[in-house]
Short mmCIF file of C-alpha atoms in Angstrom, two decimals:
data_model
loop_
_atom_site.label_atom_id
_atom_site.label_comp_id
_atom_site.label_asym_id
_atom_site.label_seq_id
_atom_site.Cartn_x
_atom_site.Cartn_y
_atom_site.Cartn_z
CA ASP A 1 -14.73 13.13 -71.88
CA THR A 2 -11.74 15.52 -74.02
CA GLU A 3 -12.04 14.00 -77.05
CA VAL A 4 -13.07 14.95 -80.58
CA THR A 5 -14.07 12.24 -82.77
CA GLN A 6 -13.89 11.88 -86.43
CA THR A 7 -15.38 10.00 -88.95
CA PRO A 8 -13.89 8.35 -91.90
CA LYS A 9 -10.34 8.37 -90.79
CA HIS A 10 -10.01 8.13 -94.34
CA LEU A 11 -11.79 8.78 -97.59
CA VAL A 12 -11.40 8.06 -101.03
CA MET A 13 -13.87 9.70 -103.56
CA GLY A 14 -14.52 10.30 -107.20
CA MET A 15 -15.28 13.73 -108.31
CA THR A 16 -18.99 13.60 -109.30
CA ASN A 17 -19.22 12.09 -105.56
CA LYS A 18 -21.45 13.01 -102.70
CA LYS A 19 -19.87 12.21 -99.37
CA SER A 20 -19.76 13.85 -95.80
CA LEU A 21 -17.44 14.12 -93.41
CA LYS A 22 -18.81 13.54 -89.44
CA CYS A 23 -17.32 15.42 -85.95
CA GLU A 24 -18.93 14.80 -82.58
CA GLN A 25 -17.72 16.35 -79.40
CA HIS A 26 -18.79 15.82 -75.56
CA MET A 27 -17.21 18.52 -73.74
CA GLY A 28 -20.19 21.13 -73.70
CA HIS A 29 -18.08 23.25 -76.06
CA ARG A 30 -20.09 25.45 -78.28
CA ALA A 31 -17.89 26.11 -80.78
CA MET A 32 -16.61 23.91 -83.97
CA TYR A 33 -14.53 24.77 -86.44
CA TRP A 34 -13.21 22.55 -89.99
CA TYR A 35 -9.30 23.08 -91.15
CA LYS A 36 -8.06 22.02 -93.48
CA GLN A 37 -4.42 20.59 -93.92
CA LYS A 38 -2.65 20.18 -97.21
CA ALA A 39 0.75 17.77 -96.69
CA LYS A 40 3.94 19.76 -94.97
CA LYS A 41 1.66 22.64 -94.58
CA PRO A 42 0.09 24.23 -90.99
CA PRO A 43 -3.93 23.67 -90.98
CA GLU A 44 -5.99 26.77 -91.83
CA LEU A 45 -9.32 27.71 -91.06
CA MET A 46 -12.51 26.95 -93.49
CA PHE A 47 -15.55 27.32 -91.12
CA VAL A 48 -16.38 28.42 -87.43
CA TYR A 49 -19.34 27.60 -85.50
CA SER A 50 -20.27 29.41 -82.54
CA TYR A 51 -23.56 28.53 -80.83
CA GLU A 52 -25.01 25.97 -84.09
CA LYS A 53 -24.54 29.22 -86.05
CA LEU A 54 -22.15 29.91 -88.65
CA SER A 55 -20.07 33.22 -87.77
CA ILE A 56 -16.78 32.77 -90.60
CA ASN A 57 -16.73 31.25 -93.80
CA GLU A 58 -13.29 31.47 -95.20
CA SER A 59 -14.12 32.02 -98.56
CA VAL A 60 -14.55 28.35 -98.93
CA PRO A 61 -15.43 27.29 -102.67
CA SER A 62 -18.91 26.01 -102.47
CA ARG A 63 -18.62 22.40 -103.17
CA PHE A 64 -17.49 22.31 -99.08
CA SER A 65 -20.97 22.95 -97.17
CA PRO A 66 -20.91 22.77 -93.50
CA GLU A 67 -24.02 22.15 -91.43
CA CYS A 68 -24.32 22.05 -87.30
CA PRO A 69 -27.42 19.92 -86.49
CA ASN A 70 -26.80 20.61 -82.83
CA SER A 71 -23.90 21.15 -80.21
CA SER A 72 -22.43 18.42 -80.09
CA LEU A 73 -22.16 17.50 -84.08
CA LEU A 74 -20.16 19.24 -86.71
CA ASN A 75 -20.69 17.99 -90.71
CA LEU A 76 -18.79 18.85 -93.67
CA HIS A 77 -20.46 17.55 -96.81
CA LEU A 78 -18.21 17.28 -100.13
CA HIS A 79 -19.90 17.28 -103.76
CA ALA A 80 -17.68 17.48 -107.23
CA LEU A 81 -14.67 18.00 -105.33
CA GLN A 82 -11.38 17.92 -107.64
CA PRO A 83 -8.04 16.80 -106.85
CA GLU A 84 -6.35 19.58 -105.44
CA ASP A 85 -9.46 19.29 -102.63
CA SER A 86 -7.29 16.08 -101.26
CA ALA A 87 -5.83 17.20 -97.48
CA LEU A 88 -6.71 16.27 -94.20
CA TYR A 89 -9.08 17.61 -92.60
CA LEU A 90 -8.93 18.61 -89.27
CA CYS A 91 -12.23 18.93 -86.98
CA ALA A 92 -11.62 20.79 -83.52
CA SER A 93 -13.72 22.67 -81.03
CA SER A 94 -13.36 24.94 -78.05
CA GLN A 95 -15.45 26.52 -75.27
CA GLU A 96 -16.73 29.77 -77.03
CA GLY A 97 -16.62 31.22 -80.23
CA ARG A 98 -15.60 34.67 -78.90
CA GLY A 99 -14.05 35.84 -75.85
CA LYS A 100 -10.88 34.93 -74.16
CA PRO A 101 -9.76 32.25 -76.30
CA ILE A 102 -8.01 29.10 -74.15
CA GLY A 103 -7.11 26.82 -77.40
CA ALA A 104 -8.88 24.31 -79.44
CA PHE A 105 -9.09 20.65 -78.95
CA PHE A 106 -8.73 18.88 -81.98
CA GLY A 107 -9.55 15.33 -83.51
CA GLN A 108 -7.84 12.75 -85.00
CA GLY A 109 -8.34 14.40 -88.99
CA THR A 110 -9.97 12.52 -92.32
CA ARG A 111 -7.79 11.55 -94.81
CA LEU A 112 -9.68 12.64 -98.22
CA THR A 113 -8.11 11.72 -101.29
CA VAL A 114 -10.20 12.63 -104.53
CA VAL A 115 -9.37 10.31 -107.26
CA ALA B 1 -3.37 41.14 -88.68
CA GLN B 2 -1.99 38.61 -86.72
CA SER B 3 1.20 36.25 -87.66
CA VAL B 4 3.53 34.19 -86.09
CA THR B 5 6.82 32.97 -87.48
CA GLN B 6 8.40 29.97 -87.09
CA LEU B 7 12.42 29.89 -87.92
CA GLY B 8 13.80 26.84 -88.55
CA SER B 9 11.94 24.13 -90.47
CA HIS B 10 13.66 21.34 -88.99
CA VAL B 11 15.46 21.19 -85.87
CA SER B 12 17.35 17.96 -85.21
CA VAL B 13 19.04 17.21 -81.97
CA SER B 14 20.61 14.29 -79.64
CA GLU B 15 18.94 12.46 -77.02
CA GLY B 16 19.03 14.43 -74.03
CA ALA B 17 19.88 17.57 -75.39
CA LEU B 18 17.89 21.09 -75.04
CA VAL B 19 15.07 21.08 -77.49
CA LEU B 20 14.71 24.85 -78.36
CA LEU B 21 11.97 25.41 -80.81
CA ARG B 22 11.41 29.00 -81.85
CA CYS B 23 8.40 31.13 -82.93
CA ASN B 24 8.18 35.10 -83.30
CA TYR B 25 4.97 37.24 -83.18
CA SER B 26 3.39 40.28 -85.03
CA SER B 27 0.42 41.66 -83.22
CA SER B 28 -0.81 45.23 -82.45
CA VAL B 29 -2.85 44.09 -79.20
CA PRO B 30 -2.07 41.51 -76.68
CA PRO B 31 -1.71 38.54 -78.30
CA TYR B 32 -3.11 34.81 -76.96
CA LEU B 33 -0.08 32.52 -78.43
CA PHE B 34 0.00 28.22 -78.09
CA TRP B 35 1.86 25.55 -79.14
CA TYR B 36 0.54 22.62 -80.92
CA VAL B 37 2.36 19.10 -81.11
CA GLN B 38 0.90 16.99 -84.51
CA TYR B 39 2.42 13.54 -84.53
CA PRO B 40 2.80 11.77 -88.01
CA ASN B 41 -0.76 11.14 -89.36
CA GLN B 42 -2.39 12.85 -86.37
CA GLY B 43 -4.36 15.79 -84.94
CA LEU B 44 -3.11 18.53 -83.41
CA GLN B 45 -2.15 18.56 -79.70
CA LEU B 46 -2.57 21.56 -77.74
CA LEU B 47 1.01 21.58 -75.79
CA LEU B 48 0.78 25.06 -73.58
CA LYS B 49 -0.95 28.58 -74.63
CA TYR B 50 0.02 32.06 -73.25
CA THR B 51 -3.29 34.21 -72.39
CA SER B 52 -1.68 37.25 -70.03
CA ALA B 53 -1.27 35.52 -66.90
CA ALA B 54 2.55 34.20 -66.24
CA THR B 55 4.49 35.01 -68.65
CA LEU B 56 6.46 31.86 -67.72
CA VAL B 57 4.42 29.02 -69.21
CA LYS B 58 4.30 25.27 -67.87
CA GLY B 59 2.75 22.49 -70.90
CA ILE B 60 2.68 19.38 -70.92
CA ASN B 61 5.41 16.82 -71.71
CA GLY B 62 8.25 18.51 -70.07
CA PHE B 63 7.57 21.39 -72.25
CA GLU B 64 7.55 25.06 -71.19
CA ALA B 65 7.51 28.41 -73.44
CA GLU B 66 7.82 32.26 -71.89
CA PHE B 67 6.25 35.31 -73.45
CA LYS B 68 8.67 37.77 -73.82
CA LYS B 69 6.97 41.09 -75.30
CA SER B 70 10.07 43.58 -75.88
CA GLU B 71 11.49 40.70 -78.36
CA THR B 72 7.84 40.01 -79.24
CA SER B 73 8.69 35.85 -78.81
CA PHE B 74 7.34 33.01 -78.01
CA HIS B 75 9.44 30.13 -77.87
CA LEU B 76 9.56 26.15 -77.10
CA THR B 77 12.01 24.38 -75.04
CA LYS B 78 12.32 21.26 -72.82
CA PRO B 79 15.39 20.62 -70.72
CA SER B 80 16.39 17.50 -72.28
CA ALA B 81 14.79 15.64 -75.30
CA HIS B 82 13.11 12.06 -76.04
CA MET B 83 12.87 9.99 -78.34
CA SER B 84 8.95 10.37 -78.26
CA ASP B 85 9.50 14.38 -78.97
CA ALA B 86 9.80 13.62 -82.77
CA ALA B 87 6.95 15.50 -84.24
CA GLU B 88 5.71 18.40 -85.90
CA TYR B 89 5.46 21.31 -83.73
CA PHE B 90 3.09 24.24 -84.46
CA CYS B 91 3.01 27.88 -82.32
CA ALA B 92 -0.08 29.93 -83.31
CA VAL B 93 -1.78 33.23 -82.07
CA SER B 94 -6.03 34.01 -81.80
CA GLU B 95 -6.84 36.64 -83.19
CA SER B 96 -8.90 39.34 -80.84
CA GLY B 97 -11.83 37.95 -79.50
CA TYR B 98 -11.86 34.45 -81.10
CA ASN B 99 -10.94 31.32 -80.79
CA LYS B 100 -9.60 31.55 -84.08
CA LEU B 101 -5.60 30.20 -85.05
CA ILE B 102 -3.82 31.31 -87.53
CA PHE B 103 -0.91 28.66 -87.54
CA GLY B 104 3.16 29.17 -88.10
CA ALA B 105 4.96 26.85 -90.97
CA GLY B 106 5.61 24.49 -88.42
CA THR B 107 9.22 22.77 -87.21
CA ARG B 108 9.76 19.40 -87.87
CA LEU B 109 11.81 18.17 -84.63
CA ALA B 110 13.99 14.80 -84.72
CA VAL B 111 15.62 13.43 -82.14
CA HIS B 112 18.80 11.25 -82.59
CA PRO B 113 20.16 8.27 -80.29
#
């Protein structure tokens, strides 16, 4: 199994809603990532978890709250978002957060629209 | 800080023609470089990676890239384009010690009959 699975594929939420994005991998990877991708732009790193601990937060606003319940799961909790937060949110995983980089495997993404 | 620059936001080729997508990197240490492809409304798929072994790297779908330190380049090529190659291509560099990817702006490849 070489997949990273993200749910839901599409999400529409109001600015007062609370929602969560979910990501799952069964490749035994110990690093997991959240990226944000705006239309016609490259992905931008938001968070890195290494061995279930948050190791990088790229100065992301607190309305985005990541969680790594175990080595296979990664969540992104959303609260009080703004319309400009509408984007494709990509989850990725790799063998380790540190060490010789081998690249990351990406999920299909969640297309988020904030209304 | 490490970075990559992709020259040409749009490239258009005929089916069967050579594909050349350009990427230059900036790094004070030996870089780890990657090419990813993204089809519409999809995630990113790893095409190939350079991790300081062979300078000519072969990837999936007939793509390859050559690491040239003297030119600080890692251009992506494919001898013969297929219609199915039409997509967005991203060059990326990994910050030393982490699988943290820094992406270039991307190049949209169009393939016409």
